[in-house]
Structures are given as structure tokens and as C-alpha cells.
CSV table of C-alpha atoms and ligand atoms in Angstrom, one decimal:
chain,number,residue,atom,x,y,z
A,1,UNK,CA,35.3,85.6,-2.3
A,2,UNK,CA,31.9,85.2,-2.9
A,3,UNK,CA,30.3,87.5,-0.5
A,4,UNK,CA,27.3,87.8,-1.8
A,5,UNK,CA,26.7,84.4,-1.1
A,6,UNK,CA,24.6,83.8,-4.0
A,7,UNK,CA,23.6,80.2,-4.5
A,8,UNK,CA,24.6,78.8,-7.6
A,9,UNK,CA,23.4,75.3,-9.2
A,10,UNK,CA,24.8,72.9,-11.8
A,11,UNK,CA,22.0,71.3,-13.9
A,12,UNK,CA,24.5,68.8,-15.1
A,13,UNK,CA,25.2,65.1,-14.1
A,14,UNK,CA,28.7,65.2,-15.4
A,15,UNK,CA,31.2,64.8,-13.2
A,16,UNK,CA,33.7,66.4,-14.8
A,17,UNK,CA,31.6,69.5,-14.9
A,18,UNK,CA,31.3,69.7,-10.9
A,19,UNK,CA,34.9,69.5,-10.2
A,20,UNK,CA,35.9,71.8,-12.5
A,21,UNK,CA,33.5,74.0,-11.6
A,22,UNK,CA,34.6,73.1,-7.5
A,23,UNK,CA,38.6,73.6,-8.9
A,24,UNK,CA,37.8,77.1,-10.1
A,25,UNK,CA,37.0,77.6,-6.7
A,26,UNK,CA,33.0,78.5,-7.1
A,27,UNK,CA,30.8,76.8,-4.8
A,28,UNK,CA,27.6,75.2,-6.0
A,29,UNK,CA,25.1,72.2,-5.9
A,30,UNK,CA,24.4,69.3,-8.5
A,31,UNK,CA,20.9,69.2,-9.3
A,32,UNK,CA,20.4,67.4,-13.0
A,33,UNK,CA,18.3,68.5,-15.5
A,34,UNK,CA,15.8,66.2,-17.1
A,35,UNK,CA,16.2,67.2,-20.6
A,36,UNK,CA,16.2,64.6,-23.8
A,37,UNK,CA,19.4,65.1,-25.9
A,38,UNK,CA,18.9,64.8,-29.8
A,39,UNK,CA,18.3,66.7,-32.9
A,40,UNK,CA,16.1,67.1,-36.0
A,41,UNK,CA,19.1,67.8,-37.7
A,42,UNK,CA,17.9,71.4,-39.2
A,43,UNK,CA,20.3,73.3,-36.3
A,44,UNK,CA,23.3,73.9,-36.4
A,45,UNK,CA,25.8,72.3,-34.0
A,46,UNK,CA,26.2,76.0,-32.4
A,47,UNK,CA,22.5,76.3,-32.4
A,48,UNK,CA,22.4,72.7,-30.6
A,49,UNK,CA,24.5,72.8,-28.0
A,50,UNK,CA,23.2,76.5,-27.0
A,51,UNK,CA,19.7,75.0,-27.3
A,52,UNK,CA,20.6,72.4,-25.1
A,53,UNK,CA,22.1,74.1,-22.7
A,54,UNK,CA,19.5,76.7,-22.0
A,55,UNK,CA,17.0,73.5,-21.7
A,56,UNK,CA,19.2,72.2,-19.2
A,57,UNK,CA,19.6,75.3,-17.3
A,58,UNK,CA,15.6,76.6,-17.3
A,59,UNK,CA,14.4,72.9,-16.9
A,60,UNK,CA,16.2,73.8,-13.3
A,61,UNK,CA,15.9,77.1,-12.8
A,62,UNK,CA,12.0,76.7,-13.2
A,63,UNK,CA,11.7,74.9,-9.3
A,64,UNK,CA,14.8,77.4,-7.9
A,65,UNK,CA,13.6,80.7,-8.7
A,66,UNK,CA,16.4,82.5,-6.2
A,67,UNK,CA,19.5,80.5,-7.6
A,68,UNK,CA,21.5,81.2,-10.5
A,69,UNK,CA,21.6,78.2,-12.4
A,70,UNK,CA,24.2,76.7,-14.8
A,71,UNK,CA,23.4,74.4,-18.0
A,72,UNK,CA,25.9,73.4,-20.8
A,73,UNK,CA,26.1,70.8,-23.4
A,74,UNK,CA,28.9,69.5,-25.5
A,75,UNK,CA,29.6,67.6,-28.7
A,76,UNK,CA,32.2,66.9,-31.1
A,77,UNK,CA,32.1,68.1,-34.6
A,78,UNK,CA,33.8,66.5,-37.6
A,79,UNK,CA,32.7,67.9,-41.2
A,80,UNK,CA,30.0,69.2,-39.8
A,81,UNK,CA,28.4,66.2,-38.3
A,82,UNK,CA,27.6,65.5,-34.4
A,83,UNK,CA,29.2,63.1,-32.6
A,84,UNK,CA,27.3,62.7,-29.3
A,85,UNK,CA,28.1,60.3,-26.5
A,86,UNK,CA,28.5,56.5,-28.5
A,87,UNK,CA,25.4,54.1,-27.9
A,88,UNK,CA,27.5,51.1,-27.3
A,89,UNK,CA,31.4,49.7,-28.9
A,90,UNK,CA,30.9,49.6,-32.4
A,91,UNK,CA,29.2,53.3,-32.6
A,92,UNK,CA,32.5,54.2,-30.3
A,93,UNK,CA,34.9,52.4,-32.8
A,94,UNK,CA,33.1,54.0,-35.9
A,95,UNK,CA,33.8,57.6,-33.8
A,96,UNK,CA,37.3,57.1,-33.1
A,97,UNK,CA,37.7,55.3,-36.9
A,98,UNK,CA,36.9,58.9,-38.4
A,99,UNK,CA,38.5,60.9,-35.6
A,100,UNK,CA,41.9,59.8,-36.1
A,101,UNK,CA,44.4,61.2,-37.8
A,102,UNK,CA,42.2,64.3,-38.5
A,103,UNK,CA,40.9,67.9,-36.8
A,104,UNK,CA,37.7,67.7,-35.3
A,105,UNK,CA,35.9,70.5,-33.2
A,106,UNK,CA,34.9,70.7,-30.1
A,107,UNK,CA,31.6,72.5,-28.7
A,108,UNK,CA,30.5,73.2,-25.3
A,109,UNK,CA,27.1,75.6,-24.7
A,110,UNK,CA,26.9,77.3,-21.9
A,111,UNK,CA,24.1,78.8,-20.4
A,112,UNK,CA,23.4,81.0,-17.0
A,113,UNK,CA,20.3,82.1,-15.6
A,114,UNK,CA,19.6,84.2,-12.8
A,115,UNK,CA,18.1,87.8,-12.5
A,116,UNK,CA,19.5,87.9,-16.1
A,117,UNK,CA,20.0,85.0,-18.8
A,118,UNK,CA,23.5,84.7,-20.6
A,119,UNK,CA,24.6,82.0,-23.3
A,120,UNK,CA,27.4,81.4,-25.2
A,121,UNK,CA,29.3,78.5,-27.0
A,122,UNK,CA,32.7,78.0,-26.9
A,123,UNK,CA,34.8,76.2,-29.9
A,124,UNK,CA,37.9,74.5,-29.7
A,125,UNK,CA,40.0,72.2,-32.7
A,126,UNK,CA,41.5,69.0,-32.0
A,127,UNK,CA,43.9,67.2,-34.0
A,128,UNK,CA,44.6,63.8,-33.4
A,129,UNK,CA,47.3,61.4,-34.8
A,130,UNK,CA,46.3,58.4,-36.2
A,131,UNK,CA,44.9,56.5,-33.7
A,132,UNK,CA,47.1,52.8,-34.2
A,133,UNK,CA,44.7,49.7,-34.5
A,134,UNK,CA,46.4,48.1,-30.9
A,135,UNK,CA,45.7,51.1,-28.7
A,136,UNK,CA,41.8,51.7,-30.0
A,137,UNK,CA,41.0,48.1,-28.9
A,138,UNK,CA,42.4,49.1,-25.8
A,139,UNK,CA,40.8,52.2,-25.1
A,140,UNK,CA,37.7,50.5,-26.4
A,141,UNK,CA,37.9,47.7,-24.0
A,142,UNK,CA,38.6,50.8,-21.2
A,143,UNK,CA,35.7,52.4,-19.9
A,144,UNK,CA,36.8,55.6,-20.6
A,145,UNK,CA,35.0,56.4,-23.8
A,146,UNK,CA,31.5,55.2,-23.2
A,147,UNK,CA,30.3,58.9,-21.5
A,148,UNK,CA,31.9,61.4,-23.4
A,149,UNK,CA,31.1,63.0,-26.7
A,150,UNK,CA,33.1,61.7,-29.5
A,151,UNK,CA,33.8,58.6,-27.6
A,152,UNK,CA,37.2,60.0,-25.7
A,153,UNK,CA,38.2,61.5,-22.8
A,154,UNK,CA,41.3,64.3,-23.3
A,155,UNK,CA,41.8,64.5,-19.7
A,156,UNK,CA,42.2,60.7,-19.5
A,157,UNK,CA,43.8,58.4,-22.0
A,158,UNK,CA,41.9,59.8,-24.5
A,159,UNK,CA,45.0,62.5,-24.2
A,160,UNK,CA,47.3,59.8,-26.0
A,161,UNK,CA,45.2,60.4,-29.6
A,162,UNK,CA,46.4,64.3,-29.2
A,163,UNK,CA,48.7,66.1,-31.6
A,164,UNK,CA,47.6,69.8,-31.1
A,165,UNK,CA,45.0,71.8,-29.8
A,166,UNK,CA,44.1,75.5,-30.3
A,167,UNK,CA,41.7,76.8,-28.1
A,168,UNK,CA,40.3,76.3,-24.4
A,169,UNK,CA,41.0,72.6,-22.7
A,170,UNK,CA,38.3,73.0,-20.3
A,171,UNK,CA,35.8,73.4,-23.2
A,172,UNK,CA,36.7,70.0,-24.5
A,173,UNK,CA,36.3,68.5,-20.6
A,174,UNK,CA,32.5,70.1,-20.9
A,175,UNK,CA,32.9,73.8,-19.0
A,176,UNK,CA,35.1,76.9,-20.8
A,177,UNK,CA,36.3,77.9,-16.9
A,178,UNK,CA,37.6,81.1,-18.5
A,179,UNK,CA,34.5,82.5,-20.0
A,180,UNK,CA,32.1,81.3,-17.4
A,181,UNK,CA,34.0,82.8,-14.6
A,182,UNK,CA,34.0,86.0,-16.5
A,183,UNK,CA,30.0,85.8,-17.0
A,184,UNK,CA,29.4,84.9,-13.4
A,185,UNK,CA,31.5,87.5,-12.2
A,186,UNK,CA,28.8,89.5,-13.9
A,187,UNK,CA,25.8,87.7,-11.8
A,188,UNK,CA,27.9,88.5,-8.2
A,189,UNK,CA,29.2,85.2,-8.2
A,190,UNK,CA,33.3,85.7,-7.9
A,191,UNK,CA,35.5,82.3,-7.1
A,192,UNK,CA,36.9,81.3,-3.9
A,193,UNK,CA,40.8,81.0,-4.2
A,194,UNK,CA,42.0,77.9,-2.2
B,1,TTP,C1,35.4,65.4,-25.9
B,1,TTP,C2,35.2,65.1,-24.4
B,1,TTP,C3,34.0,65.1,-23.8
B,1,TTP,N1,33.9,64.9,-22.5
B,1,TTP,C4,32.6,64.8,-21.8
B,1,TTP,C5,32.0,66.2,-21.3
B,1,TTP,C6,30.6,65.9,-21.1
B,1,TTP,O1,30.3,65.4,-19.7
B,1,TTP,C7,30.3,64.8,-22.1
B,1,TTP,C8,29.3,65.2,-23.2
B,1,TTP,O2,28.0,65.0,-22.7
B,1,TTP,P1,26.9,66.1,-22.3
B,1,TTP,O3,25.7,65.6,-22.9
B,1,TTP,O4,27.4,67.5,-22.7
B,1,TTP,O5,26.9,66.1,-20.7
B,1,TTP,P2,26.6,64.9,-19.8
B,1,TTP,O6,25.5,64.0,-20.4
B,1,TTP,O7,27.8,64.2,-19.3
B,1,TTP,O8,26.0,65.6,-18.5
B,1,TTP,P3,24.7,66.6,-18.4
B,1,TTP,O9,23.9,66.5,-19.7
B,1,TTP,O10,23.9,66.1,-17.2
B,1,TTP,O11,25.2,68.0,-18.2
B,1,TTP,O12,31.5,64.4,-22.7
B,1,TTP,C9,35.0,64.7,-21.7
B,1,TTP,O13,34.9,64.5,-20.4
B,1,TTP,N2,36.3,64.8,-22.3
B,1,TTP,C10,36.4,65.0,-23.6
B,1,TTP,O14,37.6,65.0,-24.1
């Protein structure tokens, strides 16, 4: 139980990230960040995402000085190249066109700050099936992929594209639960079982 009663924020819009963050049983508020996503392309993905995370988090933290704040930021990695959230259909279709039927990675940054500052990013590999030409119309047409990094959703129908995974799920849904737990443990922040 978290008896502390230490007030913990999410600096994220994403919905996934509050409910999983609500299902692990740690109580919080939503405030979004304000932070720009992109990249010069001289970081690495690991170097983005744990950029972009701290942004999020301090961009927050800044105006609530007593909270301990969460920020995190994930993309999808195929040969080394980004794959962000798609701009509109066609950057989607291009997406899932070099997804399928290969092993992408997944990236999620994480970062807390409170009396101290933690970050870390989490990795996890995907490998989808070839993706037939039939269900990516569909799931185009859906509106499922229009929000999420790589233009699909695992936890939705997204899931349908999946052969094997090695590695957290929750990372590819945008929090690791495991390792963020762990690391909030550390900040007196233990989760409520329901
Ligand atoms: C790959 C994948 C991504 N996603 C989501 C998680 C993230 O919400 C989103 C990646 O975008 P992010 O920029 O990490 O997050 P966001 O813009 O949704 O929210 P904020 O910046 O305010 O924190 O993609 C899934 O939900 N399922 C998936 O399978």
C-alpha cells in the first residue's frame, strides 16, 4: 500500500499509459507534458526515447516540485530507423509495408523524477508475419493505427500481425510495468493490490 501517500503524476496523454499505470495498482494524476517530438537524427533511438522522456517528465515536474513525476516515450525501430506515430494513411501503409513479415524493436524511455532522477529504456523484439494485402486495408481503414508508434496497436488488432515476441508486452503498450514498479518502489511509491 502506498502509505506514504506520495503524489505521483503521469506527464503523458496516452491513454494506454494511465490504465496501465492504474492496473498496476499505483495511483496517480494525468497532467501532459508540452514537449515537441522529433529528431536531428544524430541520437540514437536509445538516446531518443531517454531524451524524450526526461523532457516529458521535467517539462512537469518544473510547476510540481513535491510530486514524483513520470515521463516515457516510445518508438519502433526497424534497421535502425524510427518509426514514430504515422502522419496520415499512406505514411501508416508505408510502416506496416516494411513491418511485415520481419523483426522490428520496440523502445519505450522511462523517466522518474522526484527527490532523485532515474531513467532507463526498455527494449523489446517483434516479429510479425506477413501482414496479407486484405487485412492491412482493413486495419488501415480502422482507427487503431493512427496514435501508435509504428502504426499498430499489439493490444488491439494490431495483435493479429504477431508471430513472437521476446521481451516485456507492456513496453510495446508504452510503460515496462515491471521495471517501473521496481524503480518507484525505490521513490516510496509501492502499488495498491486491488
Ligand atoms: C507499438 C505500439 C505503440 N503504442 C502506443 C504507445 C504510445 O502511446 C504511442 C507512442 O507515442 P508516444 O509519443 O510515446 O506517446 P503519446 O504521444 O501517445 O503520449 P505522450 O507523449 O503524451 O506520453 O504508441 C501502443 O499503444 N501499442 C503498440 O503496440
Amino acid at each position: 500500500m502506498n502509505t506514504t501517500q506520495k503524489r505521483v503524476i503521469l506527464a503523458s496523454m496516452s491513454p494506454r499509459r494511465t490504465e496501465l499505470l492504474r492496473k498496476a495498482g499505483i495511483e496517480h494524476e494525468v497532467i501532459p507534458s508540452n514537449v515537441t517530438e522529433g529528431t536531428d537524427g544524430k541520437e540514437s533511438p536509445s538516446e531518443y526515447v531517454g531524451r524524450l522522456a526526461r523532457e516529458k517528465a521535467l517539462d512537469v515536474a518544473r510547476d510540481h516540485r513535491d510530486a514524483i513525476v513520470i515521463g516515457a516515450d516510445t518508438v519502433v525501430v526497424l534497421d535502425g530507423v524510427i518509426l514514430e506515430k504515422p502522419t496520415d494513411r499512406e505514411d501508416a501503409k508505408r510502416m506496416l509495408e516494411r513491418l511485415s513479415g520481419s523483426t522490428h524493436e520496440v523502445l519505450t524511455g522511462v523517466s522518474i523524477i522526484g527527490a532523485t532522477q532515474d531513467l532507463f529504456v526498455t527494449t523489446t523484439h517483434v516479429t510479425f508475419d506477413v501482414i496479407p494485402e486484405s487485412w492491412m486495408e482493413d486495419y488501415l481503414d480502422s482507427e487503431e493505427p493512427y496514435d501508435k508508434a509504428g502504426a499498430y496497436g499489439i493490444q488491439g488488432s494490431g495483435g493479429l500481425f504477431v508471430e513472437k515476441i521476446e521481451g516485456d508486452f507492456y513496453n510495446v503498450v508504452g510503460l515496462p510495468i515491471h521495471p517501473l514498479v521496481k524503480t518507484l518502489d525505490r521513490h516510496g511509491v509501492t502499488p495498491r493490490f486491488l
